[in-house]
mmCIF file of C-alpha atoms in Angstrom:
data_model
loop_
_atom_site.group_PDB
_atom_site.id
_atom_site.type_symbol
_atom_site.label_atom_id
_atom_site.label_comp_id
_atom_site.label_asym_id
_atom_site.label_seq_id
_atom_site.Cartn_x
_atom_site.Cartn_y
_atom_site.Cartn_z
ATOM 1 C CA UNK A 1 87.928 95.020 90.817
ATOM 2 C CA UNK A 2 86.143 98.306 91.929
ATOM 3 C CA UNK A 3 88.166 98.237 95.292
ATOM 4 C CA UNK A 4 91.158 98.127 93.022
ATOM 5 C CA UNK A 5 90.030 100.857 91.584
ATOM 6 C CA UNK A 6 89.375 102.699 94.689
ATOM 7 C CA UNK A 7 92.733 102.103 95.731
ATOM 8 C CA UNK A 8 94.451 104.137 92.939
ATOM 9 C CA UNK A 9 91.702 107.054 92.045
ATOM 10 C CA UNK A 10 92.795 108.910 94.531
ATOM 11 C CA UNK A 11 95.717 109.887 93.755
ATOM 12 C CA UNK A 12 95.110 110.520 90.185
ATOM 13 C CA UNK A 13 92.159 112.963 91.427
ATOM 14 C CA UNK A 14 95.075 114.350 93.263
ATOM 15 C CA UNK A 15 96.923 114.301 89.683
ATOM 16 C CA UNK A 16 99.769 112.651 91.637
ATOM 17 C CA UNK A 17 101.490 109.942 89.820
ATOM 18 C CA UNK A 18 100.828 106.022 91.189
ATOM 19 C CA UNK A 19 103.973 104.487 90.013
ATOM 20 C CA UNK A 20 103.656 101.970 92.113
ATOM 21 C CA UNK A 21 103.788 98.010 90.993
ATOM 22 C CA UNK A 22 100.437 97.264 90.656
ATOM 23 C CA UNK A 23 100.731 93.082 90.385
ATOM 24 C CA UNK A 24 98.749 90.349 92.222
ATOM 25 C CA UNK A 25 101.969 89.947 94.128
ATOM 26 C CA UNK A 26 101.679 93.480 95.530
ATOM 27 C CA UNK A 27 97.688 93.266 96.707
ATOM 28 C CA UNK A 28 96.837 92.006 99.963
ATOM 29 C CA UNK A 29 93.068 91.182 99.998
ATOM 30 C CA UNK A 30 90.815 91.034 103.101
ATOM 31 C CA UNK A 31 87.649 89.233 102.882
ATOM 32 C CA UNK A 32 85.059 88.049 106.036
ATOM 33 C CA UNK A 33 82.852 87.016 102.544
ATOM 34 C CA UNK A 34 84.109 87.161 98.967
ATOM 35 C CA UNK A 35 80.396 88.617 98.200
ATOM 36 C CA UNK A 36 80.806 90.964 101.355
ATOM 37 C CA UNK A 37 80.986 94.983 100.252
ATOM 38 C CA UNK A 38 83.409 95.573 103.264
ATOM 39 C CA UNK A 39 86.590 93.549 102.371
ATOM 40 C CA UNK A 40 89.582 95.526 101.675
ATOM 41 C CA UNK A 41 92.235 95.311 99.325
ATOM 42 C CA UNK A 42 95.652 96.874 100.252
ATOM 43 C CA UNK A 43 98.380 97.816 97.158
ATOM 44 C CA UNK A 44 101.858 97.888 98.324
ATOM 45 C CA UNK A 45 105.100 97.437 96.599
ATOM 46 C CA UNK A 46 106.740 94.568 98.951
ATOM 47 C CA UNK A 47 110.429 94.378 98.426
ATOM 48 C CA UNK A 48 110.135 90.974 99.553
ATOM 49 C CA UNK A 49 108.218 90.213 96.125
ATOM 50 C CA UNK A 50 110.601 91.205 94.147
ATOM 51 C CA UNK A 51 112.727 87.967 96.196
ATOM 52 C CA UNK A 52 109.995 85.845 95.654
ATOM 53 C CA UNK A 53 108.843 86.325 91.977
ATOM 54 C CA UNK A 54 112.564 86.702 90.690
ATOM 55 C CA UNK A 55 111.117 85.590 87.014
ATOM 56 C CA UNK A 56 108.167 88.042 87.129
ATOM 57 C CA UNK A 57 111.585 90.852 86.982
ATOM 58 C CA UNK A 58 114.065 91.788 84.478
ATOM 59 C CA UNK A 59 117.089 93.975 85.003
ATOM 60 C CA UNK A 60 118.044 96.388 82.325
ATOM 61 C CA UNK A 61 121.732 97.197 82.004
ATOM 62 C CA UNK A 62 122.142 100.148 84.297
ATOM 63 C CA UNK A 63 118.931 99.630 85.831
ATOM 64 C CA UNK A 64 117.263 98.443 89.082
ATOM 65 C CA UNK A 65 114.765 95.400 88.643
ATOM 66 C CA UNK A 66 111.529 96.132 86.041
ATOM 67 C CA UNK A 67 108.403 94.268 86.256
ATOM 68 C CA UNK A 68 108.373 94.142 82.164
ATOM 69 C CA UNK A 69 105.527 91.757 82.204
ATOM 70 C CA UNK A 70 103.767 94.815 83.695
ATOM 71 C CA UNK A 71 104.836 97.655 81.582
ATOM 72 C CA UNK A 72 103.707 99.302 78.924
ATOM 73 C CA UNK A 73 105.992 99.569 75.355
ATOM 74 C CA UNK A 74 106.930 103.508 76.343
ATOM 75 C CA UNK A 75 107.844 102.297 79.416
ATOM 76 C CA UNK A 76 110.189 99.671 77.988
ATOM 77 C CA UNK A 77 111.425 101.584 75.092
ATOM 78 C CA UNK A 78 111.689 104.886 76.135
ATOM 79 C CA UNK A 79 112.002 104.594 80.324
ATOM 80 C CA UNK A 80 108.424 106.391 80.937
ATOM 81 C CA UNK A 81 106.395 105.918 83.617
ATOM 82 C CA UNK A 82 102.957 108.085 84.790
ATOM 83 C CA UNK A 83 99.370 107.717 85.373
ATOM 84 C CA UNK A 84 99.461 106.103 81.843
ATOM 85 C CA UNK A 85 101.626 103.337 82.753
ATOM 86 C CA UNK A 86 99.838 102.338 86.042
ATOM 87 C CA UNK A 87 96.371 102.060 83.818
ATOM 88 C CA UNK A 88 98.829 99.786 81.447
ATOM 89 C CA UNK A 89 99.638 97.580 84.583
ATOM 90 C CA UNK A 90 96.356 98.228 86.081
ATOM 91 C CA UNK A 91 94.949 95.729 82.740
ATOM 92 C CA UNK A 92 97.719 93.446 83.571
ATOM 93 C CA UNK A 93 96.859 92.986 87.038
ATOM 94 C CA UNK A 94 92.878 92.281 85.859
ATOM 95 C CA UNK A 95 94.194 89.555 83.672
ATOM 96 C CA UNK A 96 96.067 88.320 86.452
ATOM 97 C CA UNK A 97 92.995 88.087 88.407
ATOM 98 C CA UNK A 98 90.789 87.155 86.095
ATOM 99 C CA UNK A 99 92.905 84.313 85.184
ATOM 100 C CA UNK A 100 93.275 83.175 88.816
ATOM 101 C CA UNK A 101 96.881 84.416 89.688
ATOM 102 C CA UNK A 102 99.047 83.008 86.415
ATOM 103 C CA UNK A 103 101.854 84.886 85.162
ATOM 104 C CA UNK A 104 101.735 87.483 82.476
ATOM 105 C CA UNK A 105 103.524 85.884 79.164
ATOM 106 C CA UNK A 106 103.615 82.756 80.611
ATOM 107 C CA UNK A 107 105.647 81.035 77.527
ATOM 108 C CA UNK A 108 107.812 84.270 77.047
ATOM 109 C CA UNK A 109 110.676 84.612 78.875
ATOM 110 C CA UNK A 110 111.677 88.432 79.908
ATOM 111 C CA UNK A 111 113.418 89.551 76.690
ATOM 112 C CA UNK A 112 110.348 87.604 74.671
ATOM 113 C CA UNK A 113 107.828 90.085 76.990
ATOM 114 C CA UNK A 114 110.307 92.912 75.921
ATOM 115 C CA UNK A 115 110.056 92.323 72.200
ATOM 116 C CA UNK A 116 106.579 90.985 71.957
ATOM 117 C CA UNK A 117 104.978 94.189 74.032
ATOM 118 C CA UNK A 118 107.158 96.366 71.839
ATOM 119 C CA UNK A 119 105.791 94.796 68.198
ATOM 120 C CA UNK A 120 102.200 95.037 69.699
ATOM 121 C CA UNK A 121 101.376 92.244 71.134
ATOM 122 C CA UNK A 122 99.115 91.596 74.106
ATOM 123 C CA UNK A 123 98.032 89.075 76.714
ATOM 124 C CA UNK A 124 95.695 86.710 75.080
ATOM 125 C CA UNK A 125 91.680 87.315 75.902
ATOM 126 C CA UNK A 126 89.753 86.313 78.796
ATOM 127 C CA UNK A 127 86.218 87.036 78.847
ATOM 128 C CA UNK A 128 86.884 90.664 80.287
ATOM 129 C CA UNK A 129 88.964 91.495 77.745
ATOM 130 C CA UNK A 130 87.556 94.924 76.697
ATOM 131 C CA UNK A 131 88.374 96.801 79.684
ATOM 132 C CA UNK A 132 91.669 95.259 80.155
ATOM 133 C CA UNK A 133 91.847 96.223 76.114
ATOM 134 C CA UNK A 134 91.109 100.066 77.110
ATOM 135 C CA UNK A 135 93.903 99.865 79.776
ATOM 136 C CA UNK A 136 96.520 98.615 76.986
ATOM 137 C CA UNK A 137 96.206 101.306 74.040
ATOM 138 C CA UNK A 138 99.272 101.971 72.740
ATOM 139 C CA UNK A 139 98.638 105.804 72.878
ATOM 140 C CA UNK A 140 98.518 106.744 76.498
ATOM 141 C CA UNK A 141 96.381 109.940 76.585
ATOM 142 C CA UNK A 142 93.494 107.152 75.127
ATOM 143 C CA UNK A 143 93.722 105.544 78.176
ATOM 144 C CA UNK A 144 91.219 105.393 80.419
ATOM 145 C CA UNK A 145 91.019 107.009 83.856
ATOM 146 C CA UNK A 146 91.057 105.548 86.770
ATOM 147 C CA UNK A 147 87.449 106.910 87.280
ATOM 148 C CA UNK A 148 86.079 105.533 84.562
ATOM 149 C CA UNK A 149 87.413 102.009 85.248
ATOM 150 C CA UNK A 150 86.034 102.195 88.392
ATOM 151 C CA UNK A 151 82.302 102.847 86.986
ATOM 152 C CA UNK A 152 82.702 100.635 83.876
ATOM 153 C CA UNK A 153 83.987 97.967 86.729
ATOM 154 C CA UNK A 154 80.848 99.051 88.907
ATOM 155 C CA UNK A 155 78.381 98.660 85.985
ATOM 156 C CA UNK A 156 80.136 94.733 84.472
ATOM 157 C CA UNK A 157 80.038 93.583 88.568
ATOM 158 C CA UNK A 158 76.340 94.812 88.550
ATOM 159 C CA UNK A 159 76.095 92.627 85.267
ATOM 160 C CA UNK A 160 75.245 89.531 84.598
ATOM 161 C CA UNK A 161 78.816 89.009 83.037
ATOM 162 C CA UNK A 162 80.124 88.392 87.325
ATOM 163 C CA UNK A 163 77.064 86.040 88.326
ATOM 164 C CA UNK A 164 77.602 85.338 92.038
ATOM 165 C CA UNK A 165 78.804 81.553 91.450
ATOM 166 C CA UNK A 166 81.231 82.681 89.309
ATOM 167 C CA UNK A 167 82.419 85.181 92.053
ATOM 168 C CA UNK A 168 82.601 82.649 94.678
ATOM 169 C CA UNK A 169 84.410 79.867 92.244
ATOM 170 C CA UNK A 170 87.389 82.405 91.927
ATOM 171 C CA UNK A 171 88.575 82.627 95.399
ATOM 172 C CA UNK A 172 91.081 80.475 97.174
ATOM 173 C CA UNK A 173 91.260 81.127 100.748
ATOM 174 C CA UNK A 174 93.113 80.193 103.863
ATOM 175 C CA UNK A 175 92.576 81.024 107.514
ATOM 176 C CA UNK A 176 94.027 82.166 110.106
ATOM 177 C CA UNK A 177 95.261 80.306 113.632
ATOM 178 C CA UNK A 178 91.962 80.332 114.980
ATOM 179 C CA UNK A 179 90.396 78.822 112.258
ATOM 180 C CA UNK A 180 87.884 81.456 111.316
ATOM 181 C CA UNK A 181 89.316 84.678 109.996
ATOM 182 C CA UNK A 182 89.791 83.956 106.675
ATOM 183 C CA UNK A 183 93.258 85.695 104.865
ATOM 184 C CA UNK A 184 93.610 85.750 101.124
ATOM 185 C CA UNK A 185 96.698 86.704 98.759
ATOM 186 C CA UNK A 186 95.400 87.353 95.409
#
């Protein structure tokens, strides 16, 4: 979680707007370890995931493809999209990890994920629920920064709450040709 965080402080230090599609489908992950300090994680937005996870998008009239699964209720009602929005999606993409890659709303279809998000709903709680929580307030200003994800992050992986078992049970990993240099997709 804290390279996630890494990934995105930047440029909210830089009081630049992310706006980028922050989704398990957008992270690459390199790991040597899962415990090792030095693995990377890369955010991109992939066009070619928008091909691939055609359900995890919904087109508005008018409108390019929206990950709505991802987006906060000003976003969906009102077309805004800022720092605020990224730490909305930011939560999303913790459940998404936390939860071992399963889709957002998985019951809901698109318009359901429009209509629930908009009447206050939210994803239902996994055990790190009350950062994700922070990352969802319906008031954007009382959203957290990016900073202060990263060190509440810092502080719950320093925790007991990630005990190394648990860290190593959440990984799937795959190799490359040779059979030793492991490649992961979260």
């Amino acid at each position: 979680f804290t390279e996630l965080t890494h990934r995105v402080v930047y440029p909210e230090l830089l009081q630049k707007d992310n706006q980028v599609d922050l989704a398990t489908r957008n992270c690459l992950v390199s790991v040597r370890g899962y415990a090792d300090p030095d693995r990377l994680v890369k955010i991109g937005d992939f066009g070619l995931a928008r091909d691939v996870y055609k359900n995890d998008y919904y087109r508005k009239s008018g409108e390019g493809l929206l990950p709505v699964r991802w987006m906060p209720p000003e976003s969906l009602t009102d077309g805004i999209f800022n720092k605020h929005s990224d730490v909305w999606a930011f939560g999303v993409l913790l459940w998404e990890i936390v939860t071992l890659g399963k889709q957002p709303y998985p019951a809901f279809s698109n318009q359901e994920v429009l209509q629930h998000i908009s009447a206050g709903g939210r994803l239902l709680a996994p055990a790190e629920y009350n950062v994700m929580s922070e990352c969802w307030r319906t008031e954007p200003t009382e959203r957290p920064s990016f900073r202060c994800l990263q060190r509440t992050l810092g502080q719950l992986r320093e925790s007991e709450t990630f005990s190394q078992d648990e860290r190593n049970g959440h990984v799937n990993q795959d190799y490359q040709e040779d059979g030793k240099t492991p490649l992961a997709l979260v």
